[in-house]
PDB file of C-alpha atoms in Angstrom:
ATOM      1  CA  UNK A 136      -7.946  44.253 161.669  1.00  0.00           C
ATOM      2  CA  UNK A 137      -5.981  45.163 164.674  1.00  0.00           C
ATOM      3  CA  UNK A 138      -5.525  48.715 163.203  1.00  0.00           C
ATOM      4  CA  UNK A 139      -9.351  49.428 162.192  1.00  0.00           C
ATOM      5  CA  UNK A 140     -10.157  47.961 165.831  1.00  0.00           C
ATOM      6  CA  UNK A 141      -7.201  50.720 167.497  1.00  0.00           C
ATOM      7  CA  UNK A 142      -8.814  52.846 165.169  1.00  0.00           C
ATOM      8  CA  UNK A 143     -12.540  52.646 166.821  1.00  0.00           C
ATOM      9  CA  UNK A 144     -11.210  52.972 170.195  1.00  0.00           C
ATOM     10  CA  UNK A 145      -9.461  56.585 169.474  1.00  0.00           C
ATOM     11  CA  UNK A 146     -12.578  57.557 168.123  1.00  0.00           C
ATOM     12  CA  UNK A 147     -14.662  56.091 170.813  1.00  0.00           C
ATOM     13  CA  UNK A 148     -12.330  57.982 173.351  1.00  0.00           C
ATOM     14  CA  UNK A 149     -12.392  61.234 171.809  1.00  0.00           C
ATOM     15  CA  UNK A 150     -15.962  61.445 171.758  1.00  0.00           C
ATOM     16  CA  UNK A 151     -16.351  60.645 175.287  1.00  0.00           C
ATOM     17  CA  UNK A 152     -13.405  63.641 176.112  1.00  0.00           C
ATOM     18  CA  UNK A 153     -15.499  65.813 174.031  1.00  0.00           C
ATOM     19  CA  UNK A 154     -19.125  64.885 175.758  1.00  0.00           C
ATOM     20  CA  UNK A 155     -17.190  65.246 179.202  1.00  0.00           C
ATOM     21  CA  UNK A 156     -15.544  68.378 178.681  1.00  0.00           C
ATOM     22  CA  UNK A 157     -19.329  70.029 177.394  1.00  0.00           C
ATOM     23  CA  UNK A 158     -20.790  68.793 180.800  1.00  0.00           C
ATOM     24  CA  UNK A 159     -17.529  69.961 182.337  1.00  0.00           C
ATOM     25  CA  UNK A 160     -18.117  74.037 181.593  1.00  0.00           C
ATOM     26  CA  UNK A 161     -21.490  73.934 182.187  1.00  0.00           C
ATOM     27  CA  UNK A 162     -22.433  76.421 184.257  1.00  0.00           C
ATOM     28  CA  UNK A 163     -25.304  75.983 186.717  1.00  0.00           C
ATOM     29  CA  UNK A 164     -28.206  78.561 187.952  1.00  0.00           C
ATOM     30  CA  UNK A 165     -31.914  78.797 187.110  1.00  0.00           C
ATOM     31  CA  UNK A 166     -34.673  79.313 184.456  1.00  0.00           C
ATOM     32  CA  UNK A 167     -38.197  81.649 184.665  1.00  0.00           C
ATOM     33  CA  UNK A 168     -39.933  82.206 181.707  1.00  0.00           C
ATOM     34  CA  UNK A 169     -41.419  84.861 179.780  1.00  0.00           C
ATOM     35  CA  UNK A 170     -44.593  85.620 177.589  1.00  0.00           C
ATOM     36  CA  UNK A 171     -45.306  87.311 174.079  1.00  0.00           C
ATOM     37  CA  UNK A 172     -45.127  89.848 172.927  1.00  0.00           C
ATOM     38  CA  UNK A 173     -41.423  89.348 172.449  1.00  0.00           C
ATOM     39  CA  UNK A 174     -40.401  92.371 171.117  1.00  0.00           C
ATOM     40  CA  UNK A 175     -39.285  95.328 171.513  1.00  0.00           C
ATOM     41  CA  UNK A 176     -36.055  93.699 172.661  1.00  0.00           C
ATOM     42  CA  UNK A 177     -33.266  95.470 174.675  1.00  0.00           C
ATOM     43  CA  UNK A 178     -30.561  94.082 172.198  1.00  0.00           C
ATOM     44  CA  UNK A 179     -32.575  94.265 168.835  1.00  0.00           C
ATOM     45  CA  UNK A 180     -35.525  96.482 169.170  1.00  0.00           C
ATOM     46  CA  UNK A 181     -38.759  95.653 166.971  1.00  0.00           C
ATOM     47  CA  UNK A 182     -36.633  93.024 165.015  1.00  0.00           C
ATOM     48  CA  UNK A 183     -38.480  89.609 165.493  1.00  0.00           C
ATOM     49  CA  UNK A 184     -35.982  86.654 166.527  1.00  0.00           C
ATOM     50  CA  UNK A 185     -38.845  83.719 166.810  1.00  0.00           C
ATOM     51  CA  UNK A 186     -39.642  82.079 170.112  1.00  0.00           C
ATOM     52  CA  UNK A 187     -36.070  79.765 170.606  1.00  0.00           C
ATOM     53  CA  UNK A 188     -35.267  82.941 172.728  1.00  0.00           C
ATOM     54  CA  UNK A 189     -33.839  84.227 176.400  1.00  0.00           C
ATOM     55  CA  UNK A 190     -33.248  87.243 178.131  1.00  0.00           C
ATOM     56  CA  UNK A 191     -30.070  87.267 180.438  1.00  0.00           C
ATOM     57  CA  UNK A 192     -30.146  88.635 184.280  1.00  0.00           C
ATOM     58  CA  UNK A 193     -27.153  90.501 184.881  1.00  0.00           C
ATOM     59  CA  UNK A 194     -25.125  86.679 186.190  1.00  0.00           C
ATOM     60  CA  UNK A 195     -24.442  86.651 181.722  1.00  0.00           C
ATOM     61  CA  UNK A 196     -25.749  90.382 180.426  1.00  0.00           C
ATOM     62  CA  UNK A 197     -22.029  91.878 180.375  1.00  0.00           C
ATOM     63  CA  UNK A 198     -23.774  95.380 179.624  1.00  0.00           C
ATOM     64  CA  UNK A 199     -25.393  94.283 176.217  1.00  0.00           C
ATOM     65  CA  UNK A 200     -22.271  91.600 175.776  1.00  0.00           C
ATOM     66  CA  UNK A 201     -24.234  88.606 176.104  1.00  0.00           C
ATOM     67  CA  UNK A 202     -27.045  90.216 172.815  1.00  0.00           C
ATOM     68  CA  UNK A 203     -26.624  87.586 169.857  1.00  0.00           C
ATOM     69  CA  UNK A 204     -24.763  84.799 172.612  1.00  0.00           C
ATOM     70  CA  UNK A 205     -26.415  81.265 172.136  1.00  0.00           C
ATOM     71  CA  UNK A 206     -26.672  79.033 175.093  1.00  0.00           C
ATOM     72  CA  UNK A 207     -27.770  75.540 175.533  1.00  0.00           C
ATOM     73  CA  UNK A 208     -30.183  75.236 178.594  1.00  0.00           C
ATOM     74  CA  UNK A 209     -30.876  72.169 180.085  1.00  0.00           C
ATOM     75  CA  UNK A 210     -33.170  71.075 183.370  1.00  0.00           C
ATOM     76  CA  UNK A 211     -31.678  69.452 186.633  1.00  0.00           C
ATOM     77  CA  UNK A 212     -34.106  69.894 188.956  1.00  0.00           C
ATOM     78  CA  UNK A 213     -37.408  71.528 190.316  1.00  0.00           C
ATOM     79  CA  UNK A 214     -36.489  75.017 192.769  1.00  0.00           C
ATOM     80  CA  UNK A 215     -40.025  74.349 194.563  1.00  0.00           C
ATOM     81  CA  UNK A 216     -42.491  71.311 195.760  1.00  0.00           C
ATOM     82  CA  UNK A 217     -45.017  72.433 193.261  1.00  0.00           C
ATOM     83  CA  UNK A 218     -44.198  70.257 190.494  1.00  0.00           C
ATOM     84  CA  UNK A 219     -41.239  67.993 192.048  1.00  0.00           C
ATOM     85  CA  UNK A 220     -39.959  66.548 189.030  1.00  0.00           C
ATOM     86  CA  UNK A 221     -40.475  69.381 185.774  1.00  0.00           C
ATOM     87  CA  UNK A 222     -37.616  68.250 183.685  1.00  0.00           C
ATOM     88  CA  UNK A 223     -38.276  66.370 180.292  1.00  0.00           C
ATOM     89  CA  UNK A 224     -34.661  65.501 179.658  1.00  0.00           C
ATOM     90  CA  UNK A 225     -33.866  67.389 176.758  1.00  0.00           C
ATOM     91  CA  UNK A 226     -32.224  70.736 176.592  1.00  0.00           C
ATOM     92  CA  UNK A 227     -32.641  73.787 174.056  1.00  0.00           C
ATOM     93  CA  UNK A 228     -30.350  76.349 172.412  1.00  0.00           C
ATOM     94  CA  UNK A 229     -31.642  79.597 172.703  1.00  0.00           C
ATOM     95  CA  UNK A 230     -30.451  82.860 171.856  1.00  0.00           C
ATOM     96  CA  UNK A 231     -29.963  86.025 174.186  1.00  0.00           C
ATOM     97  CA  UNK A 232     -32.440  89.109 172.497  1.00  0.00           C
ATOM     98  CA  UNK A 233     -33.069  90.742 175.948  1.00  0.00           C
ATOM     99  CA  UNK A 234     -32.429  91.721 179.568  1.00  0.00           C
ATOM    100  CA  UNK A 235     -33.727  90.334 182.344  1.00  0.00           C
ATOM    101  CA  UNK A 236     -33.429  93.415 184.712  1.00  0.00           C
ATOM    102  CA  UNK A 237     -32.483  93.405 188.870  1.00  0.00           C
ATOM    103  CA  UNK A 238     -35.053  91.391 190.922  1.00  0.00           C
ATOM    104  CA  UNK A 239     -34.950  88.913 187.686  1.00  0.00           C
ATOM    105  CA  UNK A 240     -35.866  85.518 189.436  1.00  0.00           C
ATOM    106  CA  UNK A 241     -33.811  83.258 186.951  1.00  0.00           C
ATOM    107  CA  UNK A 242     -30.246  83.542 185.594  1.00  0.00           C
ATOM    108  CA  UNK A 243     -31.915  82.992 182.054  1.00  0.00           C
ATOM    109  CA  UNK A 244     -35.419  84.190 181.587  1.00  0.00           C
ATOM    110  CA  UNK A 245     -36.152  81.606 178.547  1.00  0.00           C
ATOM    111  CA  UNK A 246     -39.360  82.425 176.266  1.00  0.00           C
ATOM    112  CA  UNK A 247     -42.030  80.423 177.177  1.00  0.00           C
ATOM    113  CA  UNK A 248     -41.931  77.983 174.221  1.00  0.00           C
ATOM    114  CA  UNK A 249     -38.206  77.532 175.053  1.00  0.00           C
ATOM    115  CA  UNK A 250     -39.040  76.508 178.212  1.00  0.00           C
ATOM    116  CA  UNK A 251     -42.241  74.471 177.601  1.00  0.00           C
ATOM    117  CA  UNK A 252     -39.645  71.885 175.681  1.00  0.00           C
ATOM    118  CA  UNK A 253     -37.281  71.288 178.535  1.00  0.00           C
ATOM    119  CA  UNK A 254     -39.745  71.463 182.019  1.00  0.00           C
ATOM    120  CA  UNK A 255     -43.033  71.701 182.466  1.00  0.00           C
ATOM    121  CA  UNK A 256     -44.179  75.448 182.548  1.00  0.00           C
ATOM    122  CA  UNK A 257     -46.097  74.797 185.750  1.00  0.00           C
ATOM    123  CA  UNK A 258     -42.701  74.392 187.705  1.00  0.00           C
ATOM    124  CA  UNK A 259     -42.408  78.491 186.923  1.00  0.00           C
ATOM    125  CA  UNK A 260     -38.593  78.459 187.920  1.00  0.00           C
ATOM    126  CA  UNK A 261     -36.238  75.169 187.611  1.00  0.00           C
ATOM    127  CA  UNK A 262     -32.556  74.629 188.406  1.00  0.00           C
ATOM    128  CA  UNK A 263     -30.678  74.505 185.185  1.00  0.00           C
ATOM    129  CA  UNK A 264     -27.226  73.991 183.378  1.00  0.00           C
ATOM    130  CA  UNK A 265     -26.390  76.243 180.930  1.00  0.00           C
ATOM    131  CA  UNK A 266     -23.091  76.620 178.907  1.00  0.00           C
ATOM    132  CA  UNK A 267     -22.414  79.289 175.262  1.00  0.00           C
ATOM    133  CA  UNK A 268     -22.425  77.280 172.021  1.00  0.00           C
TER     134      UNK A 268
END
């Protein structure tokens, strides 16, 4: 019994290492939004990725690096008094198709149905964390 309950507690503390190290690399910056039509991208031209999507400002491009990178965006915060609290609490993995060219106002430029499911598309630009799965 004493083993099994040993056992649980490695188990229990790996987990938690693992959750805390995923928070821990997060990167932080912010998320715009962009409309259809989605194609042509810069990284893959008329090919049609669906809508779980991003383009990357130059913070992640990498000159074309960052085409086929997936990234896990999450909401922490609003970036304006227009909609003080946009977050939902969830996050999204999206995947880089495009670039988000100088003057981009976001570090990710999500598509708008990726960003619909994290904030509330009214909030236009949010503060986010963002880290490559």
């Amino acid at each position: 019994m004493g083993m099994v309950n040993n056992v649980h507690g490695l188990m229990m503390v790996v987990s938690m290492v693992i959750c805390l190290t995923s928070v821990a690399n997060a990167a932080e910056g912010t998320a715009t939004f962009y409309t259809p039509p989605y194609v042509p991208s810069s990284c893959y031209g008329y090919q049609n990725d669906g809508v779980m999507i991003a383009a990357a400002s130059d913070v992640i491009w990498g000159n074309r690096a960052a085409c086929g990178r997936s990234y896990r965006v999450k909401c922490t915060g609003a970036t304006n008094l227009g909609v003080p609290q946009p977050c939902k609490g969830t996050s999204v993995v999206v995947k880089i198709v495009d670039y988000c060219p100088p003057g981009c106002q976001g570090t990710i430029d999500l598509s708008q149905e990726a960003f619909s499911m994290i904030a509330n598309p009214d909030a236009g630009k949010i503060k986010i964390e963002y880290n490559q799965v």
